[in-house]
């Protein structure tokens, strides 16, 4: 399964979202996790649903959930964030994409999660073949290179050249191995 992450900067970039929706033609199933939006539950839920509707319009069979729904995301007795791997795998079996918003139920109410904590939980519990990240700067020349960050050495080499992508590169290093790419290069036929 592929894992796709959208930062808040990515969510604000309409062209990137349009390109992602149009170019998500990978054959493998995918799980898309996005950042919170505007720091509110309401806006974050809206983004989850909006992404789903955009993918549906592009004929990508998908389903969207907030992590608090059906306890897709929960904390175990030690306070470690977990995902309901079995439920997610059952739900994705007949479709191409699941969109998961960064929310969790705590003390009976929904709260925003740090989306990168959710990424880490998914990486640790599910079989993820590849993580796709996108440049935060839409004009960055980093995306067409499809840079793969596997270690500190790779990060340092790219950080010297692409200073404007410091946040994206740090995110890739934290969740390595990760590929930073522009959406139009996701489609294998476009390479």
Short mmCIF file of N, CA and C in Angstrom, two decimals:
data_model
loop_
_atom_site.label_atom_id
_atom_site.label_comp_id
_atom_site.label_asym_id
_atom_site.label_seq_id
_atom_site.Cartn_x
_atom_site.Cartn_y
_atom_site.Cartn_z
N UNK A 1 0.84 -1.18 0.00
CA UNK A 1 0.00 0.00 0.00
C UNK A 1 0.89 1.24 0.00
N UNK A 2 0.49 2.22 -0.80
CA UNK A 2 1.19 3.51 -0.82
C UNK A 2 0.60 4.41 0.26
N UNK A 3 1.41 5.31 0.76
CA UNK A 3 0.97 6.31 1.74
C UNK A 3 1.28 7.68 1.15
N UNK A 4 0.28 8.53 1.12
CA UNK A 4 0.41 9.88 0.56
C UNK A 4 0.12 10.87 1.67
N UNK A 5 0.95 11.90 1.77
CA UNK A 5 0.74 12.91 2.82
C UNK A 5 0.63 14.30 2.20
N UNK A 6 -0.36 15.05 2.66
CA UNK A 6 -0.55 16.44 2.24
C UNK A 6 -0.36 17.35 3.45
N UNK A 7 0.62 18.24 3.37
CA UNK A 7 0.84 19.22 4.44
C UNK A 7 -0.19 20.34 4.31
N UNK A 8 -0.25 21.21 5.29
CA UNK A 8 -1.20 22.33 5.20
C UNK A 8 -0.83 23.22 4.01
N UNK A 9 0.46 23.40 3.75
CA UNK A 9 0.87 24.19 2.57
C UNK A 9 0.36 23.52 1.29
N UNK A 10 0.42 22.20 1.23
CA UNK A 10 -0.10 21.48 0.06
C UNK A 10 -1.61 21.67 -0.08
N UNK A 11 -2.32 21.62 1.05
CA UNK A 11 -3.78 21.77 1.01
C UNK A 11 -4.20 23.15 0.51
N UNK A 12 -3.36 24.14 0.72
CA UNK A 12 -3.67 25.50 0.27
C UNK A 12 -3.30 25.74 -1.19
N UNK A 13 -2.63 24.79 -1.81
CA UNK A 13 -2.18 24.92 -3.19
C UNK A 13 -3.18 24.22 -4.12
N UNK A 14 -4.08 25.00 -4.68
CA UNK A 14 -5.14 24.43 -5.53
C UNK A 14 -4.59 23.68 -6.74
N UNK A 15 -3.52 24.19 -7.32
CA UNK A 15 -2.95 23.51 -8.49
C UNK A 15 -2.37 22.15 -8.12
N UNK A 16 -1.71 22.07 -6.99
CA UNK A 16 -1.16 20.79 -6.54
C UNK A 16 -2.29 19.79 -6.31
N UNK A 17 -3.36 20.22 -5.64
CA UNK A 17 -4.48 19.33 -5.38
C UNK A 17 -5.10 18.87 -6.70
N UNK A 18 -5.30 19.79 -7.62
CA UNK A 18 -5.86 19.42 -8.93
C UNK A 18 -4.96 18.41 -9.63
N UNK A 19 -3.66 18.66 -9.62
CA UNK A 19 -2.72 17.74 -10.25
C UNK A 19 -2.73 16.37 -9.57
N UNK A 20 -2.82 16.36 -8.25
CA UNK A 20 -2.87 15.09 -7.52
C UNK A 20 -4.11 14.30 -7.89
N UNK A 21 -5.24 14.95 -7.89
CA UNK A 21 -6.50 14.28 -8.21
C UNK A 21 -6.45 13.72 -9.63
N UNK A 22 -5.93 14.49 -10.55
CA UNK A 22 -5.87 14.07 -11.95
C UNK A 22 -4.83 12.97 -12.18
N UNK A 23 -3.74 12.98 -11.43
CA UNK A 23 -2.62 12.08 -11.71
C UNK A 23 -2.50 10.88 -10.80
N UNK A 24 -3.41 10.70 -9.88
CA UNK A 24 -3.31 9.54 -9.00
C UNK A 24 -3.79 8.30 -9.75
N UNK A 25 -2.90 7.72 -10.51
CA UNK A 25 -3.21 6.56 -11.34
C UNK A 25 -2.33 5.37 -10.97
N UNK A 26 -1.89 5.33 -9.73
CA UNK A 26 -1.05 4.22 -9.31
C UNK A 26 -1.90 2.95 -9.20
N UNK A 27 -1.31 1.83 -9.46
CA UNK A 27 -2.05 0.57 -9.46
C UNK A 27 -2.25 0.03 -8.04
N UNK A 28 -1.35 0.34 -7.15
CA UNK A 28 -1.43 -0.14 -5.78
C UNK A 28 -2.45 0.68 -4.99
N UNK A 29 -3.04 0.09 -3.99
CA UNK A 29 -3.97 0.80 -3.11
C UNK A 29 -3.20 1.90 -2.38
N UNK A 30 -3.93 2.95 -1.96
CA UNK A 30 -3.26 4.07 -1.31
C UNK A 30 -4.08 4.58 -0.13
N UNK A 31 -3.36 5.08 0.83
CA UNK A 31 -3.93 5.73 2.00
C UNK A 31 -3.41 7.15 2.00
N UNK A 32 -4.31 8.12 1.98
CA UNK A 32 -3.92 9.53 1.97
C UNK A 32 -4.22 10.13 3.34
N UNK A 33 -3.20 10.71 3.94
CA UNK A 33 -3.34 11.41 5.22
C UNK A 33 -3.05 12.87 4.96
N UNK A 34 -3.88 13.73 5.53
CA UNK A 34 -3.62 15.16 5.35
C UNK A 34 -3.47 15.85 6.69
N UNK A 35 -2.83 16.99 6.65
CA UNK A 35 -2.64 17.83 7.83
C UNK A 35 -3.98 18.40 8.26
N UNK A 36 -4.02 18.90 9.48
CA UNK A 36 -5.20 19.66 9.90
C UNK A 36 -5.24 20.93 9.07
N UNK A 37 -6.40 21.56 9.02
CA UNK A 37 -6.54 22.76 8.20
C UNK A 37 -7.08 23.89 9.05
N UNK A 38 -6.37 25.00 9.05
CA UNK A 38 -6.74 26.19 9.84
C UNK A 38 -6.82 25.91 11.34
N UNK A 39 -6.31 24.77 11.77
CA UNK A 39 -6.30 24.44 13.19
C UNK A 39 -7.67 24.19 13.80
N UNK A 40 -8.69 23.90 12.96
CA UNK A 40 -10.02 23.66 13.50
C UNK A 40 -10.56 22.30 13.06
N UNK A 41 -11.39 21.72 13.91
CA UNK A 41 -12.03 20.45 13.58
C UNK A 41 -12.92 20.60 12.35
N UNK A 42 -13.70 21.67 12.33
CA UNK A 42 -14.66 21.88 11.25
C UNK A 42 -13.95 21.97 9.89
N UNK A 43 -12.92 22.79 9.80
CA UNK A 43 -12.21 22.95 8.53
C UNK A 43 -11.48 21.67 8.13
N UNK A 44 -10.95 20.97 9.11
CA UNK A 44 -10.24 19.73 8.82
C UNK A 44 -11.20 18.67 8.30
N UNK A 45 -12.37 18.55 8.92
CA UNK A 45 -13.38 17.60 8.43
C UNK A 45 -13.82 17.98 7.01
N UNK A 46 -13.99 19.28 6.78
CA UNK A 46 -14.40 19.73 5.46
C UNK A 46 -13.37 19.34 4.40
N UNK A 47 -12.10 19.53 4.71
CA UNK A 47 -11.03 19.18 3.76
C UNK A 47 -11.05 17.69 3.44
N UNK A 48 -11.26 16.86 4.45
CA UNK A 48 -11.33 15.41 4.22
C UNK A 48 -12.44 15.09 3.23
N UNK A 49 -13.61 15.67 3.45
CA UNK A 49 -14.75 15.42 2.56
C UNK A 49 -14.53 16.02 1.17
N UNK A 50 -13.93 17.21 1.14
CA UNK A 50 -13.70 17.86 -0.15
C UNK A 50 -12.71 17.07 -1.00
N UNK A 51 -11.65 16.57 -0.38
CA UNK A 51 -10.70 15.73 -1.12
C UNK A 51 -11.41 14.51 -1.70
N UNK A 52 -12.26 13.90 -0.90
CA UNK A 52 -13.00 12.72 -1.37
C UNK A 52 -13.87 13.06 -2.57
N UNK A 53 -14.55 14.19 -2.52
CA UNK A 53 -15.42 14.55 -3.64
C UNK A 53 -14.60 14.84 -4.90
N UNK A 54 -13.44 15.48 -4.74
CA UNK A 54 -12.59 15.75 -5.90
C UNK A 54 -12.09 14.45 -6.54
N UNK A 55 -11.67 13.50 -5.71
CA UNK A 55 -11.22 12.21 -6.25
C UNK A 55 -12.38 11.47 -6.91
N UNK A 56 -13.56 11.55 -6.33
CA UNK A 56 -14.72 10.90 -6.93
C UNK A 56 -15.02 11.48 -8.31
N UNK A 57 -14.93 12.80 -8.44
CA UNK A 57 -15.15 13.44 -9.74
C UNK A 57 -14.14 12.97 -10.78
N UNK A 58 -12.94 12.60 -10.32
CA UNK A 58 -11.90 12.12 -11.23
C UNK A 58 -11.95 10.60 -11.39
N UNK A 59 -13.03 10.00 -10.90
CA UNK A 59 -13.25 8.55 -11.04
C UNK A 59 -12.23 7.71 -10.27
N UNK A 60 -11.73 8.23 -9.16
CA UNK A 60 -10.88 7.45 -8.26
C UNK A 60 -11.80 6.98 -7.14
N UNK A 61 -12.08 5.69 -7.11
CA UNK A 61 -13.00 5.13 -6.13
C UNK A 61 -12.36 5.24 -4.75
N UNK A 62 -12.98 6.01 -3.87
CA UNK A 62 -12.38 6.31 -2.57
C UNK A 62 -13.42 6.38 -1.47
N UNK A 63 -12.93 6.45 -0.26
CA UNK A 63 -13.77 6.71 0.89
C UNK A 63 -12.97 7.58 1.83
N UNK A 64 -13.67 8.44 2.56
CA UNK A 64 -12.98 9.39 3.45
C UNK A 64 -13.51 9.26 4.86
N UNK A 65 -12.59 9.33 5.80
CA UNK A 65 -12.96 9.24 7.22
C UNK A 65 -12.08 10.19 8.02
N UNK A 66 -12.62 10.66 9.11
CA UNK A 66 -11.80 11.32 10.11
C UNK A 66 -11.35 10.22 11.05
N UNK A 67 -10.15 10.36 11.59
CA UNK A 67 -9.59 9.30 12.43
C UNK A 67 -10.42 8.98 13.66
N UNK A 68 -11.27 9.93 14.09
CA UNK A 68 -12.11 9.69 15.26
C UNK A 68 -13.33 8.83 14.92
N UNK A 69 -13.71 8.77 13.66
CA UNK A 69 -14.84 7.95 13.27
C UNK A 69 -14.47 6.49 13.40
N UNK A 70 -15.36 5.73 13.99
CA UNK A 70 -15.16 4.28 14.15
C UNK A 70 -13.83 3.95 14.82
N UNK A 71 -13.27 4.90 15.53
CA UNK A 71 -11.99 4.69 16.23
C UNK A 71 -10.89 4.18 15.30
N UNK A 72 -10.80 4.75 14.11
CA UNK A 72 -9.70 4.40 13.21
C UNK A 72 -8.37 4.72 13.87
N UNK A 73 -8.33 5.80 14.66
CA UNK A 73 -7.14 6.19 15.40
C UNK A 73 -7.51 6.22 16.88
N UNK A 74 -6.64 5.68 17.70
CA UNK A 74 -6.91 5.65 19.14
C UNK A 74 -5.59 5.55 19.89
N UNK A 75 -5.63 5.88 21.14
CA UNK A 75 -4.45 5.73 21.98
C UNK A 75 -4.60 4.47 22.82
N UNK A 76 -3.54 3.68 22.88
CA UNK A 76 -3.60 2.48 23.71
C UNK A 76 -3.41 2.86 25.18
N UNK A 77 -3.37 1.87 26.03
CA UNK A 77 -3.28 2.14 27.48
C UNK A 77 -2.00 2.86 27.88
N UNK A 78 -0.98 2.82 27.03
CA UNK A 78 0.28 3.52 27.31
C UNK A 78 0.30 4.92 26.69
N UNK A 79 -0.79 5.30 25.99
CA UNK A 79 -0.86 6.62 25.37
C UNK A 79 -0.25 6.68 23.98
N UNK A 80 0.11 5.52 23.42
CA UNK A 80 0.70 5.47 22.09
C UNK A 80 -0.41 5.49 21.04
N UNK A 81 -0.25 6.31 20.02
CA UNK A 81 -1.24 6.39 18.94
C UNK A 81 -1.20 5.12 18.12
N UNK A 82 -2.37 4.56 17.89
CA UNK A 82 -2.51 3.33 17.10
C UNK A 82 -3.54 3.57 16.01
N UNK A 83 -3.49 2.77 14.97
CA UNK A 83 -4.52 2.79 13.93
C UNK A 83 -5.15 1.40 13.86
N UNK A 84 -6.41 1.36 13.51
CA UNK A 84 -7.11 0.08 13.37
C UNK A 84 -6.77 -0.50 12.00
N UNK A 85 -5.64 -1.15 11.95
CA UNK A 85 -5.11 -1.70 10.70
C UNK A 85 -6.10 -2.64 10.02
N UNK A 86 -6.69 -3.54 10.78
CA UNK A 86 -7.60 -4.53 10.20
C UNK A 86 -8.80 -3.86 9.55
N UNK A 87 -9.37 -2.90 10.23
CA UNK A 87 -10.54 -2.21 9.68
C UNK A 87 -10.17 -1.44 8.41
N UNK A 88 -9.05 -0.74 8.44
CA UNK A 88 -8.62 0.01 7.25
C UNK A 88 -8.36 -0.93 6.08
N UNK A 89 -7.73 -2.06 6.33
CA UNK A 89 -7.45 -3.01 5.25
C UNK A 89 -8.72 -3.61 4.67
N UNK A 90 -9.72 -3.88 5.53
CA UNK A 90 -11.00 -4.39 5.04
C UNK A 90 -11.72 -3.34 4.19
N UNK A 91 -11.65 -2.08 4.63
CA UNK A 91 -12.36 -1.02 3.91
C UNK A 91 -11.71 -0.68 2.57
N UNK A 92 -10.40 -0.83 2.48
CA UNK A 92 -9.74 -0.47 1.23
C UNK A 92 -9.78 -1.60 0.19
N UNK A 93 -10.12 -2.80 0.63
CA UNK A 93 -10.11 -3.95 -0.30
C UNK A 93 -10.89 -3.68 -1.59
N UNK A 94 -12.11 -3.15 -1.55
CA UNK A 94 -12.84 -2.96 -2.81
C UNK A 94 -12.61 -1.61 -3.50
N UNK A 95 -11.81 -0.75 -2.92
CA UNK A 95 -11.62 0.59 -3.49
C UNK A 95 -10.14 0.88 -3.69
N UNK A 96 -9.83 2.05 -4.26
CA UNK A 96 -8.45 2.42 -4.57
C UNK A 96 -7.80 3.24 -3.47
N UNK A 97 -8.59 4.09 -2.78
CA UNK A 97 -8.00 5.11 -1.91
C UNK A 97 -8.86 5.32 -0.67
N UNK A 98 -8.20 5.43 0.47
CA UNK A 98 -8.86 5.90 1.70
C UNK A 98 -8.18 7.19 2.10
N UNK A 99 -9.01 8.19 2.39
CA UNK A 99 -8.54 9.49 2.87
C UNK A 99 -8.82 9.53 4.36
N UNK A 100 -7.78 9.81 5.15
CA UNK A 100 -7.91 9.78 6.60
C UNK A 100 -7.51 11.12 7.19
N UNK A 101 -8.47 11.76 7.84
CA UNK A 101 -8.22 13.05 8.48
C UNK A 101 -7.62 12.88 9.86
N UNK A 102 -6.79 13.82 10.32
CA UNK A 102 -6.04 13.69 11.57
C UNK A 102 -6.84 14.07 12.82
N UNK A 103 -7.82 13.25 13.15
CA UNK A 103 -8.61 13.48 14.36
C UNK A 103 -8.64 12.21 15.19
N UNK A 104 -8.92 12.38 16.46
CA UNK A 104 -8.99 11.24 17.38
C UNK A 104 -10.01 11.58 18.47
N UNK A 105 -10.63 10.56 19.04
CA UNK A 105 -11.52 10.76 20.18
C UNK A 105 -10.69 10.68 21.46
N UNK A 106 -10.79 11.70 22.28
CA UNK A 106 -10.13 11.70 23.59
C UNK A 106 -11.10 12.25 24.60
N UNK A 107 -11.31 11.50 25.66
CA UNK A 107 -12.24 11.88 26.71
C UNK A 107 -13.62 12.21 26.16
N UNK A 108 -14.06 11.43 25.19
CA UNK A 108 -15.41 11.58 24.66
C UNK A 108 -15.61 12.67 23.63
N UNK A 109 -14.54 13.36 23.24
CA UNK A 109 -14.73 14.36 22.18
C UNK A 109 -13.58 14.31 21.18
N UNK A 110 -13.90 14.77 19.98
CA UNK A 110 -12.92 14.75 18.89
C UNK A 110 -11.91 15.87 19.08
N UNK A 111 -10.64 15.55 18.86
CA UNK A 111 -9.57 16.54 18.92
C UNK A 111 -8.64 16.33 17.73
N UNK A 112 -7.96 17.40 17.36
CA UNK A 112 -7.00 17.32 16.26
C UNK A 112 -5.74 16.59 16.72
N UNK A 113 -5.22 15.79 15.83
CA UNK A 113 -3.95 15.11 16.05
C UNK A 113 -2.83 15.85 15.33
N UNK A 114 -1.64 15.67 15.78
CA UNK A 114 -0.49 16.10 14.99
C UNK A 114 -0.41 15.10 13.85
N UNK A 115 -0.60 15.56 12.62
CA UNK A 115 -0.70 14.65 11.48
C UNK A 115 0.56 13.80 11.30
N UNK A 116 1.69 14.34 11.67
CA UNK A 116 2.92 13.54 11.52
C UNK A 116 2.97 12.40 12.54
N UNK A 117 2.29 12.56 13.67
CA UNK A 117 2.18 11.45 14.62
C UNK A 117 1.32 10.34 13.99
N UNK A 118 0.30 10.74 13.26
CA UNK A 118 -0.54 9.77 12.56
C UNK A 118 0.26 9.05 11.46
N UNK A 119 1.07 9.81 10.73
CA UNK A 119 1.94 9.19 9.72
C UNK A 119 2.85 8.12 10.34
N UNK A 120 3.45 8.47 11.46
CA UNK A 120 4.35 7.53 12.13
C UNK A 120 3.61 6.28 12.59
N UNK A 121 2.39 6.44 13.11
CA UNK A 121 1.61 5.29 13.56
C UNK A 121 1.26 4.38 12.39
N UNK A 122 0.88 4.97 11.27
CA UNK A 122 0.55 4.18 10.08
C UNK A 122 1.79 3.44 9.58
N UNK A 123 2.92 4.15 9.52
CA UNK A 123 4.16 3.51 9.06
C UNK A 123 4.56 2.34 9.95
N UNK A 124 4.33 2.47 11.25
CA UNK A 124 4.77 1.41 12.16
C UNK A 124 3.84 0.21 12.16
N UNK A 125 2.56 0.40 11.80
CA UNK A 125 1.60 -0.69 11.94
C UNK A 125 1.14 -1.31 10.63
N UNK A 126 1.31 -0.60 9.53
CA UNK A 126 0.80 -1.12 8.27
C UNK A 126 1.95 -1.37 7.30
N UNK A 127 1.69 -2.21 6.33
CA UNK A 127 2.70 -2.50 5.32
C UNK A 127 2.63 -1.43 4.24
N UNK A 128 3.53 -0.47 4.34
CA UNK A 128 3.57 0.66 3.42
C UNK A 128 4.76 0.46 2.49
N UNK A 129 4.50 0.41 1.19
CA UNK A 129 5.58 0.19 0.24
C UNK A 129 6.33 1.48 -0.07
N UNK A 130 5.62 2.62 0.00
CA UNK A 130 6.25 3.89 -0.34
C UNK A 130 5.46 5.04 0.25
N UNK A 131 6.18 6.06 0.70
CA UNK A 131 5.55 7.28 1.22
C UNK A 131 5.84 8.41 0.24
N UNK A 132 4.78 9.06 -0.23
CA UNK A 132 4.90 10.21 -1.12
C UNK A 132 4.62 11.49 -0.36
N UNK A 133 5.53 12.43 -0.44
CA UNK A 133 5.36 13.78 0.09
C UNK A 133 5.45 14.73 -1.09
N UNK A 134 4.97 15.95 -0.90
CA UNK A 134 5.02 16.94 -1.96
C UNK A 134 5.74 18.18 -1.47
N UNK A 135 6.41 18.89 -2.37
CA UNK A 135 7.09 20.12 -1.95
C UNK A 135 6.08 21.12 -1.39
N UNK A 136 6.47 21.83 -0.33
CA UNK A 136 5.59 22.87 0.22
C UNK A 136 5.57 24.09 -0.68
N UNK A 137 6.65 24.32 -1.40
CA UNK A 137 6.75 25.44 -2.32
C UNK A 137 6.38 24.94 -3.71
N UNK A 138 5.25 25.40 -4.28
CA UNK A 138 4.81 24.86 -5.56
C UNK A 138 5.77 25.14 -6.73
N UNK A 139 6.65 26.11 -6.57
CA UNK A 139 7.59 26.43 -7.65
C UNK A 139 8.96 25.78 -7.45
N UNK A 140 9.09 24.99 -6.42
CA UNK A 140 10.37 24.36 -6.13
C UNK A 140 10.77 23.39 -7.24
N UNK A 141 12.02 23.41 -7.65
CA UNK A 141 12.49 22.44 -8.64
C UNK A 141 12.74 21.05 -8.05
N UNK A 142 12.46 20.88 -6.76
CA UNK A 142 12.69 19.59 -6.11
C UNK A 142 11.73 18.51 -6.63
N UNK A 143 10.47 18.84 -6.84
CA UNK A 143 9.46 17.86 -7.20
C UNK A 143 9.72 17.04 -8.44
N UNK A 144 10.14 17.65 -9.56
CA UNK A 144 10.38 16.83 -10.76
C UNK A 144 11.52 15.83 -10.60
N UNK A 145 12.39 16.06 -9.64
CA UNK A 145 13.52 15.15 -9.44
C UNK A 145 13.12 13.87 -8.71
N UNK A 146 11.89 13.86 -8.12
CA UNK A 146 11.42 12.70 -7.36
C UNK A 146 12.49 12.25 -6.36
N UNK A 147 12.90 13.18 -5.52
CA UNK A 147 13.96 12.92 -4.55
C UNK A 147 13.53 11.91 -3.50
N UNK A 148 14.39 10.96 -3.23
CA UNK A 148 14.13 9.96 -2.20
C UNK A 148 15.07 10.23 -1.03
N UNK A 149 14.50 10.37 0.14
CA UNK A 149 15.28 10.58 1.36
C UNK A 149 15.29 9.26 2.12
N UNK A 150 16.47 8.67 2.23
CA UNK A 150 16.60 7.41 2.95
C UNK A 150 17.48 7.53 4.19
N UNK A 151 18.30 8.59 4.24
CA UNK A 151 19.22 8.73 5.37
C UNK A 151 19.64 10.19 5.52
N UNK A 152 20.40 10.46 6.55
CA UNK A 152 20.86 11.83 6.83
C UNK A 152 21.72 12.38 5.69
N UNK A 153 22.51 11.52 5.10
CA UNK A 153 23.38 11.96 4.01
C UNK A 153 22.56 12.48 2.83
N UNK A 154 21.51 11.75 2.47
CA UNK A 154 20.64 12.18 1.38
C UNK A 154 19.92 13.48 1.73
N UNK A 155 19.49 13.58 2.98
CA UNK A 155 18.84 14.81 3.44
C UNK A 155 19.80 15.99 3.34
N UNK A 156 21.02 15.83 3.86
CA UNK A 156 21.99 16.93 3.86
C UNK A 156 22.32 17.40 2.45
N UNK A 157 22.46 16.46 1.53
CA UNK A 157 22.77 16.84 0.14
C UNK A 157 21.65 17.68 -0.47
N UNK A 158 20.42 17.30 -0.23
CA UNK A 158 19.29 18.05 -0.79
C UNK A 158 19.04 19.35 -0.04
N UNK A 159 19.25 19.36 1.27
CA UNK A 159 19.01 20.57 2.08
C UNK A 159 19.92 21.71 1.66
N UNK A 160 21.13 21.39 1.20
CA UNK A 160 22.05 22.43 0.75
C UNK A 160 21.56 23.11 -0.53
N UNK A 161 20.89 22.35 -1.38
CA UNK A 161 20.46 22.86 -2.68
C UNK A 161 19.06 23.46 -2.62
N UNK A 162 18.17 22.85 -1.85
CA UNK A 162 16.77 23.25 -1.82
C UNK A 162 16.40 23.85 -0.46
N UNK A 163 16.96 24.99 -0.14
CA UNK A 163 16.71 25.62 1.15
C UNK A 163 15.24 25.94 1.36
N UNK A 164 14.52 26.28 0.29
CA UNK A 164 13.11 26.64 0.40
C UNK A 164 12.24 25.44 0.79
N UNK A 165 12.79 24.25 0.72
CA UNK A 165 12.05 23.03 1.06
C UNK A 165 12.50 22.41 2.37
N UNK A 166 13.01 23.21 3.26
CA UNK A 166 13.52 22.70 4.53
C UNK A 166 12.47 21.87 5.29
N UNK A 167 11.23 22.38 5.37
CA UNK A 167 10.19 21.66 6.10
C UNK A 167 9.87 20.32 5.44
N UNK A 168 9.73 20.32 4.12
CA UNK A 168 9.45 19.07 3.39
C UNK A 168 10.57 18.06 3.56
N UNK A 169 11.79 18.53 3.47
CA UNK A 169 12.94 17.64 3.61
C UNK A 169 13.05 17.07 5.02
N UNK A 170 12.80 17.91 6.02
CA UNK A 170 12.83 17.41 7.41
C UNK A 170 11.73 16.37 7.63
N UNK A 171 10.56 16.62 7.05
CA UNK A 171 9.45 15.67 7.16
C UNK A 171 9.83 14.35 6.51
N UNK A 172 10.46 14.42 5.34
CA UNK A 172 10.88 13.21 4.64
C UNK A 172 11.93 12.44 5.45
N UNK A 173 12.85 13.16 6.05
CA UNK A 173 13.87 12.52 6.87
C UNK A 173 13.25 11.84 8.09
N UNK A 174 12.32 12.52 8.72
CA UNK A 174 11.65 11.98 9.92
C UNK A 174 10.89 10.70 9.60
N UNK A 175 10.28 10.62 8.42
CA UNK A 175 9.44 9.48 8.06
C UNK A 175 10.08 8.62 6.97
N UNK A 176 11.38 8.67 6.87
CA UNK A 176 12.11 7.96 5.82
C UNK A 176 11.87 6.45 5.85
N UNK A 177 12.00 5.82 4.72
CA UNK A 177 12.27 6.40 3.41
C UNK A 177 11.01 7.09 2.87
N UNK A 178 11.22 8.19 2.20
CA UNK A 178 10.11 8.97 1.65
C UNK A 178 10.54 9.58 0.32
N UNK A 179 9.58 9.72 -0.56
CA UNK A 179 9.83 10.31 -1.88
C UNK A 179 9.12 11.65 -1.96
N UNK A 180 9.86 12.70 -2.28
CA UNK A 180 9.27 14.02 -2.51
C UNK A 180 9.12 14.18 -4.01
N UNK A 181 7.89 14.41 -4.44
CA UNK A 181 7.60 14.37 -5.87
C UNK A 181 6.44 15.32 -6.16
N UNK A 182 6.34 15.77 -7.38
CA UNK A 182 5.16 16.54 -7.80
C UNK A 182 4.10 15.55 -8.28
N UNK A 183 2.83 15.87 -8.09
CA UNK A 183 1.77 14.92 -8.44
C UNK A 183 1.79 14.44 -9.89
N UNK A 184 2.19 15.30 -10.82
CA UNK A 184 2.17 14.87 -12.22
C UNK A 184 3.17 13.75 -12.51
N UNK A 185 4.10 13.50 -11.60
CA UNK A 185 5.07 12.42 -11.79
C UNK A 185 4.68 11.14 -11.07
N UNK A 186 3.51 11.15 -10.42
CA UNK A 186 3.01 9.94 -9.76
C UNK A 186 2.55 8.90 -10.77
N UNK A 187 1.99 9.35 -11.87
CA UNK A 187 1.46 8.47 -12.87
C UNK A 187 2.62 7.78 -13.59
N UNK A 188 2.73 6.47 -13.46
CA UNK A 188 3.86 5.75 -14.07
C UNK A 188 3.98 5.98 -15.58
N UNK A 189 2.86 6.19 -16.27
CA UNK A 189 2.90 6.39 -17.72
C UNK A 189 3.48 7.75 -18.08
N UNK A 190 3.55 8.69 -17.11
CA UNK A 190 4.06 10.03 -17.42
C UNK A 190 5.58 10.12 -17.34
N UNK A 191 6.22 9.05 -16.88
CA UNK A 191 7.68 9.07 -16.70
C UNK A 191 8.40 8.79 -17.99
#
